[in-house]
């Protein structure tokens, strides 16, 4: 996201409001993705195999059968 922020600043400095809006949207979407994957990582760390089995749709005891 650092690069997107740098691009946004360059666009703002050059008066390119259309590209500023584009980079603001991209940055917002990337922040949503980052938050999602941080949450998934937290769940994996806290719940381990049970969480992974749940999102895979398999029993945690085997991890293979549905």
Tab-separated table of N, CA, C and O in Angstrom, residues 1-12 19-31 33:
chain	number	residue	atom	x	y	z
A	1	UNK	N	0.808	-1.190	0.000
A	1	UNK	CA	0.000	0.000	0.000
A	1	UNK	C	0.858	1.264	0.000
A	1	UNK	O	0.364	2.308	-0.405
A	2	UNK	N	2.072	1.162	0.433
A	2	UNK	CA	2.947	2.330	0.466
A	2	UNK	C	3.122	2.925	-0.923
A	2	UNK	O	3.075	4.154	-1.094
A	3	UNK	N	3.284	2.067	-1.908
A	3	UNK	CA	3.465	2.543	-3.282
A	3	UNK	C	2.207	3.257	-3.761
A	3	UNK	O	2.288	4.323	-4.394
A	4	UNK	N	1.027	2.698	-3.466
A	4	UNK	CA	-0.222	3.354	-3.852
A	4	UNK	C	-0.332	4.735	-3.217
A	4	UNK	O	-0.773	5.693	-3.858
A	5	UNK	N	0.066	4.844	-1.958
A	5	UNK	CA	0.031	6.147	-1.289
A	5	UNK	C	0.983	7.134	-1.958
A	5	UNK	O	0.654	8.319	-2.087
A	6	UNK	N	2.140	6.652	-2.383
A	6	UNK	CA	3.085	7.527	-3.079
A	6	UNK	C	2.512	7.983	-4.422
A	6	UNK	O	2.631	9.157	-4.796
A	7	UNK	N	1.886	7.060	-5.155
A	7	UNK	CA	1.263	7.419	-6.423
A	7	UNK	C	0.156	8.449	-6.197
A	7	UNK	O	0.021	9.414	-6.960
A	8	UNK	N	-0.624	8.249	-5.145
A	8	UNK	CA	-1.704	9.177	-4.823
A	8	UNK	C	-1.148	10.577	-4.581
A	8	UNK	O	-1.689	11.570	-5.083
A	9	UNK	N	-0.059	10.668	-3.820
A	9	UNK	CA	0.545	11.975	-3.538
A	9	UNK	C	1.051	12.646	-4.812
A	9	UNK	O	0.886	13.857	-4.999
A	10	UNK	N	1.666	11.878	-5.692
A	10	UNK	CA	2.151	12.430	-6.963
A	10	UNK	C	0.978	12.960	-7.780
A	10	UNK	O	1.041	14.068	-8.334
A	11	UNK	N	-0.095	12.203	-7.829
A	11	UNK	CA	-1.281	12.643	-8.578
A	11	UNK	C	-1.866	13.910	-7.963
A	11	UNK	O	-2.243	14.842	-8.679
A	12	UNK	N	-1.932	13.942	-6.632
A	12	UNK	CA	-2.468	15.124	-5.942
A	12	UNK	C	-1.586	16.349	-6.204
A	12	UNK	O	-2.094	17.443	-6.480
A	19	UNK	N	-7.204	10.486	-10.969
A	19	UNK	CA	-6.307	9.429	-10.500
A	19	UNK	C	-6.233	9.394	-8.979
A	19	UNK	O	-6.089	8.318	-8.389
A	20	UNK	N	-6.359	10.557	-8.321
A	20	UNK	CA	-6.404	10.587	-6.853
A	20	UNK	C	-7.568	9.737	-6.368
A	20	UNK	O	-7.416	8.904	-5.475
A	21	UNK	N	-8.738	9.929	-6.966
A	21	UNK	CA	-9.922	9.146	-6.575
A	21	UNK	C	-9.691	7.660	-6.826
A	21	UNK	O	-10.081	6.817	-6.018
A	22	UNK	N	-9.062	7.340	-7.948
A	22	UNK	CA	-8.772	5.944	-8.282
A	22	UNK	C	-7.865	5.321	-7.221
A	22	UNK	O	-8.156	4.241	-6.702
A	23	UNK	N	-6.796	6.016	-6.869
A	23	UNK	CA	-5.875	5.463	-5.865
A	23	UNK	C	-6.510	5.422	-4.484
A	23	UNK	O	-6.224	4.505	-3.705
A	24	UNK	N	-7.366	6.367	-4.159
A	24	UNK	CA	-8.085	6.301	-2.883
A	24	UNK	C	-8.957	5.053	-2.824
A	24	UNK	O	-9.008	4.369	-1.796
A	25	UNK	N	-9.623	4.740	-3.922
A	25	UNK	CA	-10.454	3.532	-3.986
A	25	UNK	C	-9.596	2.282	-3.856
A	25	UNK	O	-9.936	1.361	-3.102
A	26	UNK	N	-8.489	2.241	-4.564
A	26	UNK	CA	-7.593	1.083	-4.499
A	26	UNK	C	-7.071	0.902	-3.076
A	26	UNK	O	-7.062	-0.219	-2.546
A	27	UNK	N	-6.654	1.986	-2.447
A	27	UNK	CA	-6.129	1.914	-1.084
A	27	UNK	C	-7.201	1.420	-0.121
A	27	UNK	O	-6.940	0.570	0.737
A	28	UNK	N	-8.428	1.931	-0.258
A	28	UNK	CA	-9.532	1.472	0.603
A	28	UNK	C	-9.783	-0.028	0.434
A	28	UNK	O	-9.958	-0.755	1.412
A	29	UNK	N	-9.786	-0.505	-0.812
A	29	UNK	CA	-10.016	-1.924	-1.072
A	29	UNK	C	-8.880	-2.782	-0.537
A	29	UNK	O	-9.112	-3.865	0.008
A	30	UNK	N	-7.659	-2.311	-0.689
A	30	UNK	CA	-6.515	-3.064	-0.173
A	30	UNK	C	-6.552	-3.129	1.353
A	30	UNK	O	-6.172	-4.145	1.938
A	31	UNK	N	-7.019	-2.065	1.999
A	31	UNK	CA	-7.133	-2.081	3.459
A	31	UNK	C	-8.166	-3.113	3.901
A	31	UNK	O	-7.959	-3.829	4.886
A	33	UNK	N	-8.900	-5.861	2.253
A	33	UNK	CA	-8.251	-7.162	2.063
A	33	UNK	C	-7.277	-7.455	3.196
A	33	UNK	O	-7.237	-8.567	3.725
